[in-house]
Short mmCIF file of C-alpha atoms and ligand atoms in Angstrom, two decimals:
data_model
loop_
_atom_site.label_atom_id
_atom_site.label_comp_id
_atom_site.label_asym_id
_atom_site.label_seq_id
_atom_site.Cartn_x
_atom_site.Cartn_y
_atom_site.Cartn_z
CA UNK A 1 -57.25 -22.93 -56.62
CA UNK A 2 -58.08 -18.91 -57.01
CA UNK A 3 -58.83 -17.22 -60.38
CA UNK A 4 -60.58 -13.56 -61.38
CA UNK A 5 -63.50 -15.66 -63.12
CA UNK A 6 -64.52 -18.97 -62.81
CA UNK A 7 -66.50 -19.94 -65.90
CA UNK A 8 -68.68 -23.16 -65.83
CA UNK A 9 -69.05 -24.86 -69.19
CA UNK A 10 -66.71 -24.86 -71.97
CA UNK A 11 -69.35 -24.24 -74.92
CA UNK A 12 -69.10 -21.59 -77.18
CA UNK A 13 -70.38 -18.93 -74.57
CA UNK A 14 -67.74 -20.35 -72.03
CA UNK A 15 -64.43 -20.66 -74.35
CA UNK A 16 -65.42 -17.37 -75.77
CA UNK A 17 -65.81 -15.43 -72.70
CA UNK A 18 -62.71 -16.91 -71.58
CA UNK A 19 -60.94 -15.50 -74.69
CA UNK A 20 -62.43 -11.73 -74.33
CA UNK A 21 -61.70 -11.83 -70.73
CA UNK A 22 -57.89 -12.80 -71.41
CA UNK A 23 -57.83 -9.90 -74.19
CA UNK A 24 -59.08 -7.44 -71.56
CA UNK A 25 -56.18 -8.54 -68.92
CA UNK A 26 -58.55 -10.95 -66.87
CA UNK A 27 -57.62 -14.30 -65.85
CA UNK A 28 -60.10 -17.22 -65.84
CA UNK A 29 -60.48 -20.98 -65.09
CA UNK A 30 -63.21 -22.87 -67.08
CA UNK A 31 -64.28 -26.27 -65.83
CA UNK A 32 -66.36 -28.36 -67.94
CA UNK A 33 -68.11 -31.73 -67.43
CA UNK A 34 -67.63 -33.44 -70.85
CA UNK A 35 -64.27 -34.45 -72.45
CA UNK A 36 -63.10 -32.06 -74.81
CA UNK A 37 -63.04 -34.28 -78.00
CA UNK A 38 -67.25 -34.71 -77.32
CA UNK A 39 -67.34 -30.63 -77.09
CA UNK A 40 -65.69 -30.34 -79.97
CA UNK A 41 -67.83 -32.95 -82.52
CA UNK A 42 -71.20 -32.12 -80.84
CA UNK A 43 -73.56 -31.48 -84.07
CA UNK A 44 -75.42 -28.46 -83.31
CA UNK A 45 -75.69 -24.66 -85.17
CA UNK A 46 -74.58 -23.96 -88.41
CA UNK A 47 -75.43 -20.23 -89.19
CA UNK A 48 -73.58 -17.24 -87.79
CA UNK A 49 -74.97 -14.13 -88.21
CA UNK A 50 -73.17 -10.89 -89.62
CA UNK A 51 -72.21 -9.57 -86.06
CA UNK A 52 -71.09 -12.83 -84.76
CA UNK A 53 -68.97 -13.05 -87.87
CA UNK A 54 -67.36 -9.58 -87.20
CA UNK A 55 -66.75 -9.98 -83.41
CA UNK A 56 -65.06 -13.48 -84.15
CA UNK A 57 -62.79 -11.71 -86.60
CA UNK A 58 -62.00 -8.55 -84.54
CA UNK A 59 -60.45 -11.14 -81.48
CA UNK A 60 -58.44 -13.20 -83.73
CA UNK A 61 -61.12 -16.21 -84.40
CA UNK A 62 -61.87 -15.48 -88.12
CA UNK A 63 -59.04 -16.92 -90.64
CA UNK A 64 -60.28 -20.57 -91.01
CA UNK A 65 -63.90 -19.03 -90.69
CA UNK A 66 -63.21 -16.55 -93.98
CA UNK A 67 -61.48 -19.33 -95.57
CA UNK A 68 -63.57 -22.32 -95.02
CA UNK A 69 -66.87 -20.88 -94.18
CA UNK A 70 -69.30 -20.12 -96.99
CA UNK A 71 -70.91 -16.30 -96.86
CA UNK A 72 -74.71 -16.61 -97.76
CA UNK A 73 -76.45 -13.27 -99.19
CA UNK A 74 -80.07 -14.60 -98.04
CA UNK A 75 -82.68 -18.05 -97.39
CA UNK A 76 -85.09 -19.64 -99.69
CA UNK A 77 -88.95 -19.66 -98.12
CA UNK A 78 -90.82 -22.23 -100.00
CA UNK A 79 -94.12 -23.73 -99.81
CA UNK A 80 -95.76 -26.00 -102.47
CA UNK A 81 -95.54 -24.98 -105.82
CA UNK A 82 -93.52 -21.80 -104.76
CA UNK A 83 -89.84 -21.25 -103.70
CA UNK A 84 -88.89 -17.50 -102.76
CA UNK A 85 -85.37 -16.15 -102.12
CA UNK A 86 -85.14 -13.07 -99.60
CA UNK A 87 -81.61 -11.60 -99.98
CA UNK A 88 -80.53 -10.07 -96.87
CA UNK A 89 -77.70 -8.57 -98.64
CA UNK A 90 -80.04 -6.20 -100.69
CA UNK A 91 -82.52 -5.69 -97.98
CA UNK A 92 -80.21 -4.75 -95.23
CA UNK A 93 -76.47 -5.22 -96.29
CA UNK A 94 -75.92 -7.69 -94.08
CA UNK A 95 -75.60 -11.55 -94.59
CA UNK A 96 -74.86 -14.50 -92.60
CA UNK A 97 -72.05 -17.41 -92.74
CA UNK A 98 -72.60 -21.31 -92.95
CA UNK A 99 -69.91 -22.47 -90.46
CA UNK A 100 -70.71 -25.30 -88.03
CA UNK A 101 -70.69 -24.96 -84.16
CA UNK A 102 -68.14 -27.72 -84.19
CA UNK A 103 -65.42 -25.62 -85.99
CA UNK A 104 -66.28 -22.53 -84.08
CA UNK A 105 -65.58 -24.55 -80.81
CA UNK A 106 -62.25 -26.15 -82.64
CA UNK A 107 -60.91 -22.46 -83.13
CA UNK A 108 -61.70 -21.44 -79.66
CA UNK A 109 -60.01 -24.29 -78.16
CA UNK A 110 -56.85 -23.95 -80.28
CA UNK A 111 -56.80 -19.88 -79.45
CA UNK A 112 -57.28 -20.89 -75.64
CA UNK A 113 -54.72 -23.86 -75.72
CA UNK A 114 -52.21 -21.20 -77.56
CA UNK A 115 -52.51 -18.58 -74.65
CA UNK A 116 -52.39 -20.99 -72.04
CA UNK A 117 -55.91 -21.09 -70.76
CA UNK A 118 -56.86 -23.76 -67.84
CA UNK A 119 -59.80 -25.62 -68.90
CA UNK A 120 -60.55 -28.57 -66.82
CA UNK A 121 -62.49 -31.25 -68.56
CA UNK A 122 -64.40 -34.45 -67.43
CA UNK A 123 -65.70 -32.81 -63.86
CA UNK A 124 -68.60 -34.08 -62.10
CA UNK A 125 -70.91 -32.67 -59.61
CA UNK A 126 -70.36 -29.09 -60.32
CA UNK A 127 -71.54 -26.71 -57.69
CA UNK A 128 -72.10 -22.95 -57.02
CA UNK A 129 -72.03 -21.45 -53.42
CA UNK A 130 -72.60 -17.85 -51.87
CA UNK A 131 -73.00 -15.50 -54.55
CA UNK A 132 -72.08 -12.60 -52.67
CA UNK A 133 -68.22 -14.35 -52.27
CA UNK A 134 -68.52 -17.29 -54.64
CA UNK A 135 -66.66 -20.20 -55.40
CA UNK A 136 -67.36 -23.43 -57.07
CA UNK A 137 -66.71 -26.74 -55.80
CA UNK A 138 -66.62 -29.95 -58.67
CA UNK A 139 -64.50 -33.41 -58.48
CA UNK A 140 -62.22 -34.91 -61.04
CA UNK A 141 -61.88 -38.87 -61.06
CA UNK A 142 -63.46 -38.88 -57.66
CA UNK A 143 -61.17 -36.06 -55.94
CA UNK A 144 -63.04 -32.97 -54.70
CA UNK A 145 -61.41 -29.15 -55.70
CA UNK A 146 -62.97 -25.82 -54.96
CA UNK A 147 -61.99 -22.86 -56.94
CA UNK A 148 -62.75 -19.43 -55.50
CA UNK A 149 -63.23 -16.72 -57.87
CA UNK A 150 -64.11 -12.94 -57.56
CA UNK A 151 -67.00 -13.58 -59.81
CA UNK A 152 -68.40 -17.12 -61.51
CA UNK A 153 -70.48 -17.17 -65.04
CA UNK A 154 -72.63 -19.88 -65.51
CA UNK A 155 -72.04 -20.66 -69.14
CA UNK A 156 -73.45 -24.38 -68.87
CA UNK A 157 -75.92 -24.32 -71.33
CA UNK A 158 -80.06 -25.47 -70.91
CA UNK A 159 -79.28 -28.28 -68.44
CA UNK A 160 -76.38 -26.58 -66.48
CA UNK A 161 -76.88 -26.06 -62.63
CA UNK A 162 -76.08 -22.50 -62.66
CA UNK A 163 -79.48 -21.67 -63.70
CA UNK A 164 -80.95 -22.58 -60.34
CA UNK A 165 -78.37 -20.66 -58.26
CA UNK A 166 -79.59 -17.38 -59.93
CA UNK A 167 -83.36 -17.13 -58.54
CA UNK A 168 -85.64 -14.84 -60.72
CA UNK A 169 -88.94 -15.37 -63.17
CA UNK A 170 -88.59 -18.14 -65.91
CA UNK A 171 -90.80 -17.59 -68.94
CA UNK A 172 -91.16 -20.94 -71.25
CA UNK A 173 -92.91 -22.20 -74.01
CA UNK A 174 -92.82 -25.94 -75.33
CA UNK A 175 -93.71 -26.73 -78.70
CA UNK A 176 -95.78 -30.34 -79.58
CA UNK A 177 -93.27 -30.82 -82.39
CA UNK A 178 -89.16 -31.64 -82.70
CA UNK A 179 -86.58 -31.68 -85.36
CA UNK A 180 -85.08 -34.73 -86.92
CA UNK A 181 -81.84 -33.48 -87.83
CA UNK A 182 -79.18 -35.71 -90.15
CA UNK A 183 -75.85 -35.12 -91.46
CA UNK A 184 -75.28 -36.80 -94.70
CA UNK A 185 -72.37 -37.06 -97.20
CA UNK A 186 -73.76 -35.58 -100.58
CA UNK A 187 -72.91 -32.18 -101.67
CA UNK A 188 -76.15 -29.60 -101.09
CA UNK A 189 -78.58 -29.47 -103.73
CA UNK A 190 -79.09 -25.72 -103.04
CA UNK A 191 -76.65 -22.83 -103.00
CA UNK A 192 -78.57 -21.54 -100.06
CA UNK A 193 -80.43 -22.54 -97.47
CA UNK A 194 -84.31 -23.73 -97.84
CA UNK A 195 -87.01 -22.99 -95.34
CA UNK A 196 -89.97 -25.23 -96.40
CA UNK A 197 -93.41 -24.86 -94.84
CA UNK A 198 -95.24 -28.17 -95.65
CA UNK A 199 -98.76 -29.80 -94.99
CA UNK A 200 -96.85 -32.54 -93.75
CA UNK A 201 -94.79 -30.82 -91.62
CA UNK A 202 -91.64 -28.42 -92.03
CA UNK A 203 -88.43 -29.00 -93.57
CA UNK A 204 -84.78 -27.30 -93.75
CA UNK A 205 -82.08 -27.78 -96.25
CA UNK A 206 -78.48 -26.57 -94.84
CA UNK A 207 -75.39 -27.73 -95.51
CA UNK A 208 -72.00 -27.48 -93.68
CA UNK A 209 -69.75 -27.72 -96.59
CA UNK A 210 -69.30 -28.32 -100.47
CA UNK A 211 -69.78 -32.13 -99.77
CA UNK A 212 -71.83 -32.22 -96.48
CA UNK A 213 -75.54 -31.78 -96.43
CA UNK A 214 -77.56 -30.59 -93.20
CA UNK A 215 -81.27 -31.42 -93.29
CA UNK A 216 -84.24 -31.21 -90.86
CA UNK A 217 -87.47 -32.43 -90.59
CA UNK A 218 -90.62 -31.77 -88.39
CA UNK A 219 -91.72 -34.69 -86.38
CA UNK A 220 -93.92 -35.02 -83.29
CA UNK A 221 -92.38 -34.28 -80.15
CA UNK A 222 -91.36 -38.11 -78.48
CA UNK A 223 -90.62 -39.76 -81.83
CA UNK A 224 -88.10 -42.54 -81.63
CA UNK A 225 -85.54 -42.23 -84.34
CA UNK A 226 -85.61 -46.03 -84.97
CA UNK A 227 -89.19 -45.52 -86.56
CA UNK A 228 -87.29 -43.41 -89.33
CA UNK A 229 -84.93 -45.54 -91.62
CA UNK A 230 -83.02 -43.94 -93.67
CA UNK A 231 -85.34 -44.09 -97.20
CA UNK A 232 -88.35 -42.84 -94.95
CA UNK A 233 -86.23 -39.76 -93.96
CA UNK A 234 -85.12 -39.21 -97.81
CA UNK A 235 -88.41 -39.79 -99.28
CA UNK A 236 -90.05 -37.06 -96.65
CA UNK A 237 -87.18 -34.58 -97.34
CA UNK A 238 -87.84 -34.98 -100.86
CA UNK A 239 -91.91 -34.27 -100.73
CA UNK A 240 -91.57 -31.57 -98.51
CA UNK A 241 -88.76 -29.83 -100.12
CA UNK A 242 -90.38 -30.01 -103.33
CA UNK A 243 -87.95 -32.73 -105.34
CA UNK A 244 -89.35 -32.35 -109.01
CA UNK A 245 -90.98 -28.91 -108.25
CA UNK A 246 -89.56 -26.63 -111.58
CA UNK A 247 -86.86 -29.29 -112.16
CA UNK A 248 -85.11 -28.75 -108.94
CA UNK A 249 -83.79 -32.34 -107.26
CA UNK A 250 -82.69 -33.39 -103.63
CA UNK A 251 -79.65 -35.16 -104.03
CA UNK A 252 -79.41 -38.34 -101.42
CA UNK A 253 -76.19 -39.55 -100.03
CA UNK A 254 -75.06 -41.46 -96.75
CA UNK A 255 -76.49 -40.19 -93.64
CA UNK A 256 -73.66 -40.24 -90.85
CA UNK A 257 -75.33 -38.77 -87.98
CA UNK A 258 -79.07 -38.51 -86.93
CA UNK A 259 -81.20 -37.10 -83.66
CA UNK A 260 -84.03 -35.67 -82.49
CA UNK A 261 -84.03 -32.45 -81.17
CA UNK A 262 -86.73 -31.28 -78.88
CA UNK A 263 -87.67 -27.63 -78.96
CA UNK A 264 -88.36 -24.75 -76.49
CA UNK A 265 -88.17 -21.07 -75.89
CA UNK A 266 -87.46 -20.09 -72.20
CA UNK A 267 -85.95 -16.78 -70.41
CA UNK A 268 -84.78 -16.76 -67.01
CA UNK A 269 -84.59 -12.93 -65.55
CA UNK A 270 -82.41 -11.39 -64.38
CA UNK A 271 -79.15 -13.03 -65.59
CA UNK A 272 -77.39 -12.17 -62.42
CA UNK A 273 -77.39 -12.78 -58.85
CA UNK A 274 -74.80 -10.48 -57.17
CA UNK A 275 -71.52 -11.82 -58.55
CA UNK A 276 -72.86 -14.49 -60.39
CA UNK A 277 -73.56 -14.29 -63.91
CA UNK A 278 -75.61 -16.09 -66.34
CA UNK A 279 -74.71 -16.24 -70.38
CA UNK A 280 -75.91 -18.63 -73.57
CA UNK A 281 -78.41 -20.96 -73.05
CA UNK A 282 -77.86 -21.21 -69.32
CA UNK A 283 -80.18 -18.04 -69.30
CA UNK A 284 -82.16 -18.68 -72.54
CA UNK A 285 -83.40 -21.25 -75.11
CA UNK A 286 -84.73 -20.71 -78.21
CA UNK A 287 -86.52 -23.32 -80.83
CA UNK A 288 -83.94 -23.54 -83.71
CA UNK A 289 -85.80 -21.93 -86.58
CA UNK A 290 -84.37 -18.86 -86.61
CA UNK A 291 -80.70 -20.00 -86.46
CA UNK A 292 -80.32 -17.87 -83.35
CA UNK A 293 -78.97 -20.11 -79.91
CA UNK A 294 -75.37 -19.82 -80.55
CA UNK A 295 -75.47 -16.25 -82.15
CA UNK A 296 -77.15 -15.14 -78.92
CA UNK A 297 -74.66 -16.85 -76.54
CA UNK A 298 -71.90 -15.17 -78.72
CA UNK A 299 -73.90 -11.51 -78.29
CA UNK A 300 -74.12 -12.05 -74.24
CA UNK A 301 -70.39 -12.55 -73.49
CA UNK A 302 -69.41 -9.77 -75.99
CA UNK A 303 -71.72 -7.67 -73.59
CA UNK A 304 -70.24 -9.66 -70.55
CA UNK A 305 -66.64 -9.25 -71.27
CA UNK A 306 -65.88 -5.79 -70.94
CA UNK A 307 -68.63 -5.56 -68.04
CA UNK A 308 -66.44 -7.66 -65.76
CA UNK A 309 -63.52 -6.39 -67.30
CA UNK A 310 -64.51 -3.13 -65.89
CA UNK A 311 -65.38 -4.35 -62.79
CA UNK A 312 -62.30 -6.41 -61.88
CA UNK A 313 -59.65 -3.93 -63.20
CA UNK A 314 -61.17 -0.49 -62.50
CA UNK A 315 -63.53 -1.41 -59.86
CA UNK A 316 -66.12 0.16 -61.94
CA UNK A 317 -69.84 -1.72 -61.54
CA UNK A 318 -71.95 0.40 -64.20
CA UNK A 319 -71.41 -2.20 -66.98
CA UNK A 320 -72.00 -5.25 -64.92
CA UNK A 321 -74.93 -3.65 -63.18
CA UNK A 322 -76.33 -2.87 -66.86
CA UNK A 323 -75.70 -6.54 -68.33
CA UNK A 324 -78.82 -8.02 -67.51
CA UNK A 325 -81.23 -5.66 -68.90
CA UNK A 326 -78.88 -4.89 -72.09
CA UNK A 327 -78.44 -8.88 -72.84
CA UNK A 328 -82.26 -9.49 -72.26
CA UNK A 329 -83.40 -6.59 -74.93
CA UNK A 330 -81.89 -8.72 -77.52
CA UNK A 331 -82.67 -12.17 -75.67
CA UNK A 332 -86.26 -11.14 -76.30
CA UNK A 333 -86.16 -10.01 -79.67
CA UNK A 334 -84.75 -13.26 -80.81
CA UNK A 335 -86.89 -15.10 -78.84
CA UNK A 336 -89.74 -13.28 -80.53
CA UNK A 337 -88.58 -13.91 -84.05
CA UNK A 338 -87.62 -17.44 -82.92
CA UNK A 339 -91.21 -18.23 -82.04
CA UNK A 340 -92.40 -16.21 -85.07
CA UNK A 341 -90.49 -18.26 -87.39
CA UNK A 342 -91.23 -21.25 -85.81
CA UNK A 343 -94.94 -20.97 -85.63
CA UNK A 344 -94.73 -19.29 -89.28
CA UNK A 345 -93.17 -22.61 -90.90
CA UNK A 346 -94.20 -25.75 -88.55
CA UNK A 347 -97.58 -27.79 -90.00
CA UNK A 348 -100.37 -28.33 -87.02
CA UNK A 349 -103.50 -29.88 -87.43
CA UNK A 350 -105.48 -26.90 -87.82
CA UNK A 351 -106.50 -25.93 -90.91
CA UNK A 352 -107.14 -22.21 -89.89
CA UNK A 353 -103.38 -22.21 -89.04
CA UNK A 354 -102.44 -23.61 -92.09
CA UNK A 355 -104.18 -20.81 -94.30
CA UNK A 356 -102.66 -18.16 -91.72
CA UNK A 357 -99.21 -19.43 -92.28
CA UNK A 358 -99.71 -19.30 -95.99
CA UNK A 359 -100.60 -15.83 -95.83
CA UNK A 360 -97.75 -14.44 -93.82
CA UNK A 361 -95.25 -16.56 -96.08
CA UNK A 362 -97.08 -14.78 -99.34
CA UNK A 363 -96.71 -11.45 -97.41
CA UNK A 364 -92.77 -11.79 -96.14
CA UNK A 365 -91.97 -13.35 -99.58
CA UNK A 366 -93.70 -10.64 -101.88
CA UNK A 367 -93.52 -7.53 -99.72
CA UNK A 368 -90.42 -5.62 -99.36
CA UNK A 369 -91.37 -4.55 -95.81
CA UNK A 370 -92.30 -8.05 -95.04
CA UNK A 371 -88.86 -9.45 -96.20
CA UNK A 372 -86.64 -6.41 -94.58
CA UNK A 373 -88.33 -7.32 -91.13
CA UNK A 374 -87.44 -10.99 -91.83
CA UNK A 375 -83.73 -10.32 -93.32
CA UNK A 376 -83.13 -7.79 -90.37
CA UNK A 377 -83.75 -10.05 -87.51
CA UNK A 378 -82.05 -13.31 -89.45
CA UNK A 379 -78.85 -11.56 -90.48
CA UNK A 380 -78.85 -10.42 -86.76
CA UNK A 381 -79.17 -6.88 -85.25
CA UNK A 382 -75.86 -5.45 -84.02
CA UNK A 383 -74.49 -6.61 -80.49
CA UNK A 384 -75.29 -3.52 -78.86
CA UNK A 385 -79.00 -3.10 -80.07
P1 FAD B 401 -73.72 -25.16 -74.66
O1 FAD B 401 -73.18 -25.24 -75.88
O2 FAD B 401 -74.78 -26.07 -74.42
O3 FAD B 401 -72.66 -25.47 -73.79
C1 FAD B 401 -72.73 -25.28 -72.31
C2 FAD B 401 -71.43 -26.63 -72.09
O4 FAD B 401 -71.69 -26.59 -70.17
C3 FAD B 401 -71.67 -27.82 -72.58
O5 FAD B 401 -70.40 -27.92 -73.28
C4 FAD B 401 -71.98 -28.45 -71.32
O6 FAD B 401 -71.40 -29.87 -71.39
C5 FAD B 401 -71.37 -27.61 -70.05
N1 FAD B 401 -71.94 -28.14 -68.93
C6 FAD B 401 -73.49 -28.58 -68.76
N2 FAD B 401 -73.54 -28.87 -67.19
C7 FAD B 401 -72.17 -29.02 -66.44
C8 FAD B 401 -71.72 -28.66 -65.33
N3 FAD B 401 -72.59 -29.18 -64.53
N4 FAD B 401 -70.41 -28.43 -65.04
C9 FAD B 401 -69.38 -28.06 -65.57
N5 FAD B 401 -69.99 -28.02 -67.07
C10 FAD B 401 -71.19 -28.22 -67.58
N6 FAD B 401 -78.79 -23.74 -82.32
C11 FAD B 401 -78.83 -23.23 -83.50
O7 FAD B 401 -79.12 -22.30 -83.73
N7 FAD B 401 -79.31 -24.20 -84.72
C12 FAD B 401 -79.14 -25.43 -84.74
O8 FAD B 401 -79.29 -26.26 -85.32
C13 FAD B 401 -79.03 -26.02 -83.02
N8 FAD B 401 -78.98 -27.46 -82.81
C14 FAD B 401 -78.82 -27.82 -81.56
C15 FAD B 401 -78.80 -29.25 -81.23
C16 FAD B 401 -78.73 -29.36 -79.75
C17 FAD B 401 -79.11 -30.60 -79.51
C18 FAD B 401 -78.50 -28.32 -78.65
C19 FAD B 401 -78.48 -29.02 -77.31
C20 FAD B 401 -79.00 -27.29 -78.98
C21 FAD B 401 -78.80 -26.73 -80.33
N9 FAD B 401 -78.70 -25.53 -80.97
C22 FAD B 401 -78.81 -25.21 -81.94
C23 FAD B 401 -78.62 -24.62 -79.88
C24 FAD B 401 -76.93 -24.06 -79.83
O9 FAD B 401 -76.29 -24.84 -80.20
C25 FAD B 401 -76.77 -23.40 -78.54
O10 FAD B 401 -77.90 -22.52 -78.40
C26 FAD B 401 -75.44 -23.12 -78.35
O11 FAD B 401 -74.68 -24.34 -78.26
C27 FAD B 401 -75.24 -22.47 -77.01
O12 FAD B 401 -73.98 -22.42 -76.40
P2 FAD B 401 -73.36 -22.08 -74.97
O13 FAD B 401 -72.11 -22.01 -74.88
O14 FAD B 401 -74.53 -21.05 -74.32
O15 FAD B 401 -74.32 -23.71 -74.32
C1 DHB B 402 -79.07 -24.92 -88.99
C2 DHB B 402 -79.48 -25.00 -88.13
C3 DHB B 402 -80.68 -24.31 -87.87
O1 DHB B 402 -81.57 -24.14 -86.68
C4 DHB B 402 -81.32 -23.29 -88.77
O2 DHB B 402 -82.29 -22.21 -88.31
C5 DHB B 402 -80.32 -22.99 -90.07
C6 DHB B 402 -79.56 -24.21 -90.03
C7 DHB B 402 -78.06 -26.06 -89.24
O3 DHB B 402 -77.77 -26.54 -88.32
O4 DHB B 402 -77.49 -25.85 -90.48
#
């Protein structure tokens, strides 16, 4: 097989890249280890930044998002006894949307079907060869395949193989806590997300739809989900989110999904070697507290697609040569923001940390300058920032 761009991974980065390339007249083939059903039902991110929504709308992917997504003006920041709204719309004129990654993934899949995109699911043994004249090998049902391409893009997420074929520097930070995430069939108890600091640990009250709530609890790394029966989860959420505080109540319902998500920060640079490029989680990972992972993946491919169109159609390498530096500028901004939100909101064993965290939260909630910094980063900087 031969194509212009071989894309490894059919997550949001891979499928959106194939969509944007097709709009620019460049053909691609996507290979993916999982089945389509698995990829479309993986419960992950839920918040789309302003620029992500604008981009999806501008390329014909915004209809269902506009109909079924929920636009939020801001978020609540909370600690015991206090809850403050940070209004992004008032502070920076931008907002965010609640729309699950599962739904983004389905919209992308349908759009690629309609365009006749070749996506090969359920592959094994993916490997990238010869970065200067690249090709990808993989097997399907045990049969070997070779895909030659002008360019290969690794959109294969945090555990994919492409990162290793792009040598460079890797910066990492691990955190000694994880998130226990649950999906529950119960109407959200809040109109907008609540990020709660609590001495027992962080809690987040999010949502997916008028009937489905998404909630997270800080738990120690290495936590076994079996230690957390549903009642224990609801009791911890109620305590940390302030059930009863000023009459507010957390409604409980059946839990339909629960998992423990480890957290880390990782950046690899450069995001390119010769004709092999990296985009999304394949190049960088953020802890989820700032809701940046999916949005960063979208921002990467929004820069990469026009760069590859120029490279392959006009033989102009300038944008492709600039891609890594331009993408990394935003990646490091979001890496800092995600680290800052994470360390401000997650309880540690150190009472000095507690006081610093509370002081920072009070400042963000009460100072317009503080609130604007959070709003600008959370609602998201423009794609070309
Ligand atoms: P991915 O979505 O990971 O897609 C990569 C694709 O490559 C996958 O489909 C994978 O199967 C495929 N692949 C891997 N290896 C190979 C191979 N060898 N050959 C072919 N294909 C391969 N972000 C948030 O903002 N909020 C959240 O709540 C949140 N929760 C998360 C929960 C989990 C469990 C995980 C893993 C991530 C979460 N994230 C969250 C991060 C967010 O989902 C990611 O940043 C986003 O999915 C990145 O998109 P991507 O396309 O770069 O990578
Ligand atoms: C969700 C996940 C996040 O990481 C976050 O910061 C906000 C919301 C969510 O899954 O809804």
